[in-house]
Coordinates of C-alpha atoms in Angstrom, one line a residue:
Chain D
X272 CA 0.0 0.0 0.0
X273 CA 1.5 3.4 -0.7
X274 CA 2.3 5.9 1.9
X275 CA 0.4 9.2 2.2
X276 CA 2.8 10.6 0.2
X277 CA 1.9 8.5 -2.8
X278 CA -1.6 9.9 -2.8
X279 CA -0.7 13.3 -1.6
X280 CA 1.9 15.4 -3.8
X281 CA 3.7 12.9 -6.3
X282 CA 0.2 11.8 -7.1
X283 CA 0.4 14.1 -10.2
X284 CA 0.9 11.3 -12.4
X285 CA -1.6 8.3 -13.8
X286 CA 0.8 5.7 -13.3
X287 CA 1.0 6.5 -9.7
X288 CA -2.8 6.5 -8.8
X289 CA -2.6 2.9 -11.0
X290 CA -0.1 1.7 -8.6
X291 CA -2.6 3.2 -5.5
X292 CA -5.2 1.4 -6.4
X293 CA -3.5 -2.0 -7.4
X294 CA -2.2 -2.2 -4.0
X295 CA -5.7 -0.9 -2.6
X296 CA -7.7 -3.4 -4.0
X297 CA -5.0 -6.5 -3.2
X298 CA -5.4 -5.4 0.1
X299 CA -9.3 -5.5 0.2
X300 CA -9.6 -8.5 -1.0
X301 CA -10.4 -11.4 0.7
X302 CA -7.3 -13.9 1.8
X303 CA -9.5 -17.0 0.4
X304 CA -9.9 -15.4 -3.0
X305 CA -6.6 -13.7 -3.3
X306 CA -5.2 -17.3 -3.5
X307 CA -7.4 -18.0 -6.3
X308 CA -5.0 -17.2 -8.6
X309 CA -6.4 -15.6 -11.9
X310 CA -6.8 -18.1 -14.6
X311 CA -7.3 -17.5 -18.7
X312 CA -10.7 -19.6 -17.8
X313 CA -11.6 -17.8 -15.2
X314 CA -14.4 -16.3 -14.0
X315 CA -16.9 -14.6 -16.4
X316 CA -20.5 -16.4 -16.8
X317 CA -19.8 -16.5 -20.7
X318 CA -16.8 -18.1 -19.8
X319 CA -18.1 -20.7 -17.7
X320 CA -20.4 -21.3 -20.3
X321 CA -17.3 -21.9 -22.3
X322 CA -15.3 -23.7 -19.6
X323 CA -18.9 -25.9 -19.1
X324 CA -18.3 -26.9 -23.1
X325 CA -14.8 -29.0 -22.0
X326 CA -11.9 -28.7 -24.5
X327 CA -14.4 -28.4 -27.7
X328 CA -12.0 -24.9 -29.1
X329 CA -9.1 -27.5 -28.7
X330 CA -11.0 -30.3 -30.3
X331 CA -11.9 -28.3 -33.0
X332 CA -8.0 -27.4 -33.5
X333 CA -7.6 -30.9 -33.7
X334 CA -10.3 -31.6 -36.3
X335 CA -8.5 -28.6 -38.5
X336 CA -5.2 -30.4 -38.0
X337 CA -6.1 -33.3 -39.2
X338 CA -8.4 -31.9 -42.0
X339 CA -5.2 -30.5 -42.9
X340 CA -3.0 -33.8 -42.8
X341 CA -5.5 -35.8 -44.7
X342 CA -5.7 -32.8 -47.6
X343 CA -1.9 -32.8 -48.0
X344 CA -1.6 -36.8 -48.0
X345 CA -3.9 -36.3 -50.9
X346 CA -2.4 -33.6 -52.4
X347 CA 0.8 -35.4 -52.4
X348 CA -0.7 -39.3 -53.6
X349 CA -2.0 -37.3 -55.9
X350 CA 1.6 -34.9 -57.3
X351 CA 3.3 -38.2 -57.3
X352 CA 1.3 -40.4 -59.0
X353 CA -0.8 -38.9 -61.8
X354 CA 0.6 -36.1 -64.6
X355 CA -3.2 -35.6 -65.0
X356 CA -3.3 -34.3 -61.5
X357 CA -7.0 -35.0 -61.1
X358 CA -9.2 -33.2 -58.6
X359 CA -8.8 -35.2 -55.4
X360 CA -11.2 -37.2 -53.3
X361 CA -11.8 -39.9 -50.7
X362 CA -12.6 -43.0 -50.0
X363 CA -14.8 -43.1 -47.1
X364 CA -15.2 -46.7 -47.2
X365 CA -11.6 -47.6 -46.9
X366 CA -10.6 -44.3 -45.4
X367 CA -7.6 -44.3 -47.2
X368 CA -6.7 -41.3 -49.8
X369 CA -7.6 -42.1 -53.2
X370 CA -8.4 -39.9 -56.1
X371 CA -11.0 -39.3 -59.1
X372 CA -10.9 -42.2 -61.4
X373 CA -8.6 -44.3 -58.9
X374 CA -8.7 -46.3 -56.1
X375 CA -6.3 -46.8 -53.0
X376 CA -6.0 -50.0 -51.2
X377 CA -4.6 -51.1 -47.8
X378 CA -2.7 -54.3 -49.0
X379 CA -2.4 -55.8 -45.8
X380 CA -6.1 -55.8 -46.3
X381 CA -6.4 -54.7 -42.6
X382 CA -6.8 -51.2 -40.5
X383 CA -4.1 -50.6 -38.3
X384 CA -6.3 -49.3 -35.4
X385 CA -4.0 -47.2 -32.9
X386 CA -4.2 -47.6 -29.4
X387 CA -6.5 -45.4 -27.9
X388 CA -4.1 -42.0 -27.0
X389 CA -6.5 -41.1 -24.1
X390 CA -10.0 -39.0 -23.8
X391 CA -10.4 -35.9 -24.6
X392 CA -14.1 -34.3 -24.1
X393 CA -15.7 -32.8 -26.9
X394 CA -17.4 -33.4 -29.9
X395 CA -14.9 -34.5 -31.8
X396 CA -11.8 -37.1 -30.4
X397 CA -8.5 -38.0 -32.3
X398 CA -7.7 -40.4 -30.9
X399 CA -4.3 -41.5 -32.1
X400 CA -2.1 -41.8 -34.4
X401 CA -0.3 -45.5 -35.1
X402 CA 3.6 -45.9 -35.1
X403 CA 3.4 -47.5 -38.3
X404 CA 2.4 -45.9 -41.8
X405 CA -0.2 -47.9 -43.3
X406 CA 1.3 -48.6 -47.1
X407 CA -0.7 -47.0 -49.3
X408 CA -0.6 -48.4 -53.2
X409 CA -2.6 -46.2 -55.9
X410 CA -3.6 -46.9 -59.1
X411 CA -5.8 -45.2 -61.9
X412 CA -8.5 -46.3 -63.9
X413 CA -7.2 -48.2 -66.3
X414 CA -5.5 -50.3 -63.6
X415 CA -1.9 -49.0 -63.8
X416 CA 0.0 -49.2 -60.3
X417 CA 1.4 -46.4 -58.9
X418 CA 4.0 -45.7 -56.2
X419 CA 3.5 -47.1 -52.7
X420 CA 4.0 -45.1 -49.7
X421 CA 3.3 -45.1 -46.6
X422 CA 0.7 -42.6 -44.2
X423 CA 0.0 -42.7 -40.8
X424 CA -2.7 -43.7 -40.0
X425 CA -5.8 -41.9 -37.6
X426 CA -8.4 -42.7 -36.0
X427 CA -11.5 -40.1 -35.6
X428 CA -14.4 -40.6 -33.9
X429 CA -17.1 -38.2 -33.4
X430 CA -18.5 -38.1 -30.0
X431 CA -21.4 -36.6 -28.5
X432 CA -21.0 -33.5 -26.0
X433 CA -22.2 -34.8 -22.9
X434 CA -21.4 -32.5 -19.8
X435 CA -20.7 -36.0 -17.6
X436 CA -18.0 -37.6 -19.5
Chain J
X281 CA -38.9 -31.5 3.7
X282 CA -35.8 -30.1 1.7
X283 CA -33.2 -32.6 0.4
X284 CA -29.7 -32.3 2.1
X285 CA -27.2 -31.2 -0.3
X286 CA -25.1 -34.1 -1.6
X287 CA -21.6 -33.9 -1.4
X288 CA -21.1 -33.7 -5.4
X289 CA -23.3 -30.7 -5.5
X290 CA -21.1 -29.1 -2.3
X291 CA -18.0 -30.3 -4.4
X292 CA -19.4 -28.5 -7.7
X293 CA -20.6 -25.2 -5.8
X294 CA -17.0 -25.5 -4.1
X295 CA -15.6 -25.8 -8.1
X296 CA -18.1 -22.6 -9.0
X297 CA -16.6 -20.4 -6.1
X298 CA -13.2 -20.8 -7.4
X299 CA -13.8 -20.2 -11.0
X300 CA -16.4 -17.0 -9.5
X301 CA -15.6 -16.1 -6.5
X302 CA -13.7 -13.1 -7.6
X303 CA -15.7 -11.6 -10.2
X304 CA -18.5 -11.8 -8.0
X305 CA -16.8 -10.4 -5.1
X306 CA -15.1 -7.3 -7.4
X307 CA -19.4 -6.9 -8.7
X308 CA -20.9 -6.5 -5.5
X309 CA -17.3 -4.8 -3.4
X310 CA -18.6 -2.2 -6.2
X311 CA -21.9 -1.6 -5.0
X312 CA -21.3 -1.5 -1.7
X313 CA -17.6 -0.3 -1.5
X314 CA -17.1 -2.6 1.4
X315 CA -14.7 -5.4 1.3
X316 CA -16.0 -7.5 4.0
X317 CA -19.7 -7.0 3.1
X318 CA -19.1 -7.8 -0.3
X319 CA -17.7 -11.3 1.2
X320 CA -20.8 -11.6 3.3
X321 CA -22.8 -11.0 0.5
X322 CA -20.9 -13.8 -1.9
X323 CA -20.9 -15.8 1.1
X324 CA -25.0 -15.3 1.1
X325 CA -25.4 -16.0 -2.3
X326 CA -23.2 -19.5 -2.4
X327 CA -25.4 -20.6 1.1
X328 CA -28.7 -19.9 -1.3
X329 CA -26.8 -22.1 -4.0
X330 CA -26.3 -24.2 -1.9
X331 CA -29.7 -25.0 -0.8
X332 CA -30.8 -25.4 -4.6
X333 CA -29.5 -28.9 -4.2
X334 CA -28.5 -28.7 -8.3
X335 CA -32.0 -27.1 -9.0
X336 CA -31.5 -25.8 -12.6
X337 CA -30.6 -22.1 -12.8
X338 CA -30.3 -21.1 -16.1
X339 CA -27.5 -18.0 -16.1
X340 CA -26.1 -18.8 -12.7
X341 CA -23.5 -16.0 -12.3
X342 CA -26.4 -13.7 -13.0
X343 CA -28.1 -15.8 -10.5
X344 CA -25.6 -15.3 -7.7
X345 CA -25.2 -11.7 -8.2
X346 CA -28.7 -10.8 -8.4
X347 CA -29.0 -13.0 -4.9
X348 CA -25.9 -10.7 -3.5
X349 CA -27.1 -7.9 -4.7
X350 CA -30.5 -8.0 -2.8
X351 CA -29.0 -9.2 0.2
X352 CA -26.9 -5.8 -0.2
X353 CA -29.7 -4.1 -0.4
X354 CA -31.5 -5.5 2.4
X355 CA -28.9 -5.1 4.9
X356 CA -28.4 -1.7 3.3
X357 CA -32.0 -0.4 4.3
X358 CA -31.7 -2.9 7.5
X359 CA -29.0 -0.6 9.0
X360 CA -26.7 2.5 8.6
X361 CA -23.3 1.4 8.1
X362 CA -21.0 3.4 10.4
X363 CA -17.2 3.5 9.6
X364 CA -15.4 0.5 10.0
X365 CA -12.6 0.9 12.3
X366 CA -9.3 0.9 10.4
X367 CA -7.1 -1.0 12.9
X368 CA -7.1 -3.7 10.2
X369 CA -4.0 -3.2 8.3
X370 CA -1.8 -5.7 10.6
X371 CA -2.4 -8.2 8.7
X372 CA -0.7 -6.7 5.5
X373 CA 2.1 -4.7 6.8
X374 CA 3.0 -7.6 9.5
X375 CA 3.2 -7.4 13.0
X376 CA 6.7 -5.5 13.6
X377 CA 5.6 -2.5 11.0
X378 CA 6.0 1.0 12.5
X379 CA 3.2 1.8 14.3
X380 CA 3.8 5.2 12.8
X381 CA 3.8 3.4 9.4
X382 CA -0.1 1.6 10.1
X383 CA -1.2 4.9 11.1
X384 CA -0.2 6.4 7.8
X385 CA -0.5 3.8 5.8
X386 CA -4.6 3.7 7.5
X387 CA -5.5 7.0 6.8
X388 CA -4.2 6.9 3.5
X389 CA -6.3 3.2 3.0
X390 CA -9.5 5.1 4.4
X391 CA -9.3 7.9 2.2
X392 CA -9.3 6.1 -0.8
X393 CA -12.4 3.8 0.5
X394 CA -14.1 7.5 1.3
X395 CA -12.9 8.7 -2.3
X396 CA -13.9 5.6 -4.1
X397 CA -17.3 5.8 -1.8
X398 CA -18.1 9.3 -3.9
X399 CA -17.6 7.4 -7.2
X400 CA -20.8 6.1 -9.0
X401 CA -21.1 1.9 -9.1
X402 CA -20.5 1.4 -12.5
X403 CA -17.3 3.8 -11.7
X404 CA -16.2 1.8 -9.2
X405 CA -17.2 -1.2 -11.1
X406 CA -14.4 -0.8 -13.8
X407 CA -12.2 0.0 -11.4
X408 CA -12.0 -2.6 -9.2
X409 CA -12.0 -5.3 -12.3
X410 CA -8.6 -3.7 -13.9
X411 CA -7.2 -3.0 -10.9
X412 CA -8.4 -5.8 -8.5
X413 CA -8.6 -8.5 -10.9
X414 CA -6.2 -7.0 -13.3
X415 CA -8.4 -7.7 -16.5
X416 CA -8.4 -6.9 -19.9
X417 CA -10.4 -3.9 -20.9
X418 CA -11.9 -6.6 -23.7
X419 CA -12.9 -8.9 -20.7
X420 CA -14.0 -6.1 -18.6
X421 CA -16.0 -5.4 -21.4
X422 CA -17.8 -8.8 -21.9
X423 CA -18.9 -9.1 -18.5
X424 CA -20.4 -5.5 -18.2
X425 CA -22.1 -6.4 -21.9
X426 CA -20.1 -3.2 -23.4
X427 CA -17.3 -2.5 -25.9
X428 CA -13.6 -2.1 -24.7
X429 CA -13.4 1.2 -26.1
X430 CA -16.4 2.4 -23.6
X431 CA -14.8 0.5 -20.5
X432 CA -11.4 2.3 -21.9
X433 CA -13.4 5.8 -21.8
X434 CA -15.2 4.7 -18.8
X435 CA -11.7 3.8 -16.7
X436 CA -10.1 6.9 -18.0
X437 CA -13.0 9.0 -16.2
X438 CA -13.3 7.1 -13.2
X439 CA -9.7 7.7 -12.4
X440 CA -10.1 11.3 -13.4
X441 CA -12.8 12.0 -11.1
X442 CA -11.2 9.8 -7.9
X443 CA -8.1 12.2 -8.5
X444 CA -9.9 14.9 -8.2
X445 CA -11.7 13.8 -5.0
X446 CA -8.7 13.1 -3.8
X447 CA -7.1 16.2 -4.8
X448 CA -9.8 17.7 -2.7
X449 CA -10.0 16.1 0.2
X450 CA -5.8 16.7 0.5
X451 CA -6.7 20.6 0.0
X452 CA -8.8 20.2 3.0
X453 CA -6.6 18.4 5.1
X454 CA -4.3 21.0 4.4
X455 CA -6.6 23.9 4.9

């Protein structure tokens, strides 16, 4: 707390009554809630509404994330393989990137599921990421085989927002 | 007969006073400019929580400040507050300060509670949210549903007009 002095004559300037009332209000405050150290969640109502809605900004980070993986795994399968350079799409049966006119194949003919990475609330989960690529072989319409390579591999699951889990 | 409280509802109203506590406290210290009511008024409003046993509340901050707010009031009309006694800087200047020092450092505590006290609410409002809780004049802004560049304008004449009831009541210590 400043002295009398502070308020009195050296008072003239802002920064001073700022400093007045810093250590004013630290000192009016209660013990039990000057502990309660401030938080970037903290506090308002609209942010406990936010706080009440779990991780779903940092979900939604993740969905963007791995939006943008899958786009440049297709991007690439599809820079590498085809001079045509055909728009790109996906096969949402295998999962796998393919592109127009193609088709993209796991050969081991199985899903490397990961390992569940751990829960995270919100709409939408990643839930890992396996330490193996799964090899990827392409090949166009006519049946000509392109270059393998191998992609990691996700797993995304869309869950429901429900305040108890 | 009312349902006790279960211990997950204490445990979530315990969760709600941390993440709450000191908005709420800085809201209603503002309307009553009176540290320890203030906490007797937060205190109120968590009790009232309390016995809602989970009972939905749709905007609960708004909720617990309306319920501090009236009990403000009610204790306001109830009785005339008379001046605290200031003897209660021990605890932040320690028990070996300079007696000379509390003294000093008292007068000059309880004339910025008498300036502040000549300030309007939404006056003090702003200013115990920057300086108190040290917030963001964007966050300040959110809670009092107004832009930052109003809260700015608003903080800029709420110091101007506690400096000048300052100013004045050193000009009449010194006449």
């Amino acid at each position: 707390m400043p002295t009398d002095r502070t308020v009195g004559t050296s008072r003239d300037s802002e920064a001073d009554l700022e400093r007045m009332l810093r250590a004013y209000f630290a000192s009016e405050m209660p013990p039990d809630l000057r502990r309660n150290t401030e938080s970037p969640q903290s506090a308002s109502g609209g942010e406990l509404a936010r706080r009440t809605g779990g991780d779903r900004p940092r979900a939604s980070g993740r969905l963007g994330l791995t939006v943008m993986l899958a786009s440049l795994m297709l991007a690439s399968s599809a820079l590498l393989w085809s001079p045509r350079a055909p728009s790109p799409g996906k096969n949402a049966a295998s999962g796998v990137a393919g592109e127009a006119g193609g088709h993209a194949t796991d050969p081991a003919g199985e899903r490397h599921l990961p390992q569940e990475a751990g829960r995270l609330h919100g709409p939408v989960e990643l839930r890992g990421r396996s330490d193996r690529g799964v090899p990827v072989e392409s090949s166009d319409a006519e049946g000509r085989a392109g270059p393998s390579q191998e992609f990691p591999e996700f797993d995304i699951r869309i869950i429901p927002i429900d305040g108890d889990r | 007969m009312a349902k006790r409280p279960t211990t997950r509802w204490s445990a979530q109203i315990e969760q709600i006073y941390r993440s709450q506590g000191r908005e709420l406290w800085a809201l209603l210290y503002a309307q009553c400019n009176d540290a320890d009511r203030a906490q007797d008024a937060l205190q109120e409003a968590f009790a009232r929580l309390h016995e809602q046993n989970g009972a939905p509340i749709r905007d609960l901050r708004a909720w617990l400040l309306r319920v501090g707010r009236n009990w403000l009031r009610d204790v306001a009309r109830r009785q005339r507050v008379a001046a605290r006694p200031v003897g209660f800087l021990e605890e932040t200047v320690g028990p070996d300060a300079d007696p000379a020092d509390i003294a000093e450092q008292n007068e000059t505590r309880q004339r910025v509670r008498e300036a502040l006290a000549k300030l309007k609410i939404e006056d003090r409002e702003v200013l115990v949210l920057r300086y108190g809780l040290s917030w963001s004049s964007q966050r300040i802004a959110e809670v009092l549903e107004s832009t930052a560049a109003a809260i700015d304008m608003r903080l800029s004449r709420a110091r101007r007009r506690l400096a000048e009831i300052l100013d004045d009541t050193e000009q009449g210590h010194a006449d």
